[in-house]
Amino acid sequence: APADYAVWRTSDLVVQAPDDRVARWSTDPRSGTPGLPDLSPGAELPVCLRTVVGGRPVFVGPDE
């Protein structure tokens, strides 16, 4: 089936959790918890490089 997805360029991937015990557990590679882009104030924001809908590109960034 045709896919819908976006490709992003991001700097650091982080695991943020309000509870320090959860944050320590989540950063363990064995937990399988994926990192997410750092969206905290002052961090470099992710940039969308390409968006595909129904298997067809609908947006292609200038760097692609």
PDB file of C-alpha atoms in Angstrom:
ATOM      1  CA  ALA A   1       0.000   0.000   0.000  1.00  0.00           C
ATOM      2  CA  PRO A   2       1.261   3.527  -0.706  1.00  0.00           C
ATOM      3  CA  ALA A   3       2.722   5.165   2.378  1.00  0.00           C
ATOM      4  CA  ASP A   4       2.407   8.572   4.036  1.00  0.00           C
ATOM      5  CA  TYR A   5       5.527   9.813   5.835  1.00  0.00           C
ATOM      6  CA  ALA A   6       7.876  12.732   6.397  1.00  0.00           C
ATOM      7  CA  VAL A   7      11.670  12.790   6.537  1.00  0.00           C
ATOM      8  CA  TRP A   8      13.171  15.165   9.089  1.00  0.00           C
ATOM      9  CA  ARG A   9      16.657  16.496   9.792  1.00  0.00           C
ATOM     10  CA  THR A  10      17.216  16.982  13.495  1.00  0.00           C
ATOM     11  CA  SER A  11      20.123  17.538  15.813  1.00  0.00           C
ATOM     12  CA  ASP A  12      20.033  15.791  19.180  1.00  0.00           C
ATOM     13  CA  LEU A  13      17.482  13.140  20.082  1.00  0.00           C
ATOM     14  CA  VAL A  14      16.460  13.117  23.729  1.00  0.00           C
ATOM     15  CA  VAL A  15      14.134  11.317  26.112  1.00  0.00           C
ATOM     16  CA  GLN A  16      12.325  13.799  28.341  1.00  0.00           C
ATOM     17  CA  ALA A  17      10.335  12.715  31.364  1.00  0.00           C
ATOM     18  CA  PRO A  18       9.201  14.725  34.394  1.00  0.00           C
ATOM     19  CA  ASP A  19      10.165  11.910  36.783  1.00  0.00           C
ATOM     20  CA  ASP A  20      13.959  11.452  36.997  1.00  0.00           C
ATOM     21  CA  ARG A  21      13.570   7.692  37.603  1.00  0.00           C
ATOM     22  CA  VAL A  22      11.630   7.349  34.330  1.00  0.00           C
ATOM     23  CA  ALA A  23      14.213   9.433  32.460  1.00  0.00           C
ATOM     24  CA  ARG A  24      17.033   7.160  33.660  1.00  0.00           C
ATOM     25  CA  TRP A  25      15.079   4.058  32.692  1.00  0.00           C
ATOM     26  CA  SER A  26      14.069   5.466  29.303  1.00  0.00           C
ATOM     27  CA  THR A  27      17.628   6.273  28.240  1.00  0.00           C
ATOM     28  CA  ASP A  28      18.626   2.635  28.690  1.00  0.00           C
ATOM     29  CA  PRO A  29      19.067   1.315  25.113  1.00  0.00           C
ATOM     30  CA  ARG A  30      17.439  -1.966  26.167  1.00  0.00           C
ATOM     31  CA  SER A  31      14.158  -0.188  26.959  1.00  0.00           C
ATOM     32  CA  GLY A  32      13.451   0.393  23.276  1.00  0.00           C
ATOM     33  CA  THR A  33      12.201   3.919  24.029  1.00  0.00           C
ATOM     34  CA  PRO A  34      12.911   6.064  20.946  1.00  0.00           C
ATOM     35  CA  GLY A  35      14.460   9.479  21.306  1.00  0.00           C
ATOM     36  CA  LEU A  36      12.580  12.534  20.085  1.00  0.00           C
ATOM     37  CA  PRO A  37      13.944  15.844  18.797  1.00  0.00           C
ATOM     38  CA  ASP A  38      14.902  18.333  21.489  1.00  0.00           C
ATOM     39  CA  LEU A  39      12.205  21.038  21.331  1.00  0.00           C
ATOM     40  CA  SER A  40      13.309  22.967  24.403  1.00  0.00           C
ATOM     41  CA  PRO A  41      13.745  26.761  24.103  1.00  0.00           C
ATOM     42  CA  GLY A  42      16.956  27.629  22.280  1.00  0.00           C
ATOM     43  CA  ALA A  43      17.366  24.194  20.679  1.00  0.00           C
ATOM     44  CA  GLU A  44      17.727  23.895  16.914  1.00  0.00           C
ATOM     45  CA  LEU A  45      14.313  22.926  15.548  1.00  0.00           C
ATOM     46  CA  PRO A  46      13.869  19.932  13.222  1.00  0.00           C
ATOM     47  CA  VAL A  47      13.576  20.668   9.501  1.00  0.00           C
ATOM     48  CA  CYS A  48      11.230  18.753   7.200  1.00  0.00           C
ATOM     49  CA  LEU A  49      13.198  17.510   4.186  1.00  0.00           C
ATOM     50  CA  ARG A  50      10.471  15.607   2.363  1.00  0.00           C
ATOM     51  CA  THR A  51       6.779  14.747   2.774  1.00  0.00           C
ATOM     52  CA  VAL A  52       5.196  11.824   0.936  1.00  0.00           C
ATOM     53  CA  VAL A  53       1.430  11.206   0.765  1.00  0.00           C
ATOM     54  CA  GLY A  54       0.013   8.131  -0.891  1.00  0.00           C
ATOM     55  CA  GLY A  55       3.487   7.199  -2.072  1.00  0.00           C
ATOM     56  CA  ARG A  56       3.968  10.494  -3.953  1.00  0.00           C
ATOM     57  CA  PRO A  57       6.193  13.383  -2.850  1.00  0.00           C
ATOM     58  CA  VAL A  58       4.111  16.469  -2.018  1.00  0.00           C
ATOM     59  CA  PHE A  59       6.998  18.469  -0.563  1.00  0.00           C
ATOM     60  CA  VAL A  60      10.714  18.258  -1.275  1.00  0.00           C
ATOM     61  CA  GLY A  61      12.974  20.668   0.577  1.00  0.00           C
ATOM     62  CA  PRO A  62      15.733  22.605  -1.162  1.00  0.00           C
ATOM     63  CA  ASP A  63      18.431  20.362   0.361  1.00  0.00           C
ATOM     64  CA  GLU A  64      16.911  17.162  -1.064  1.00  0.00           C
TER      65      GLU A  64
END
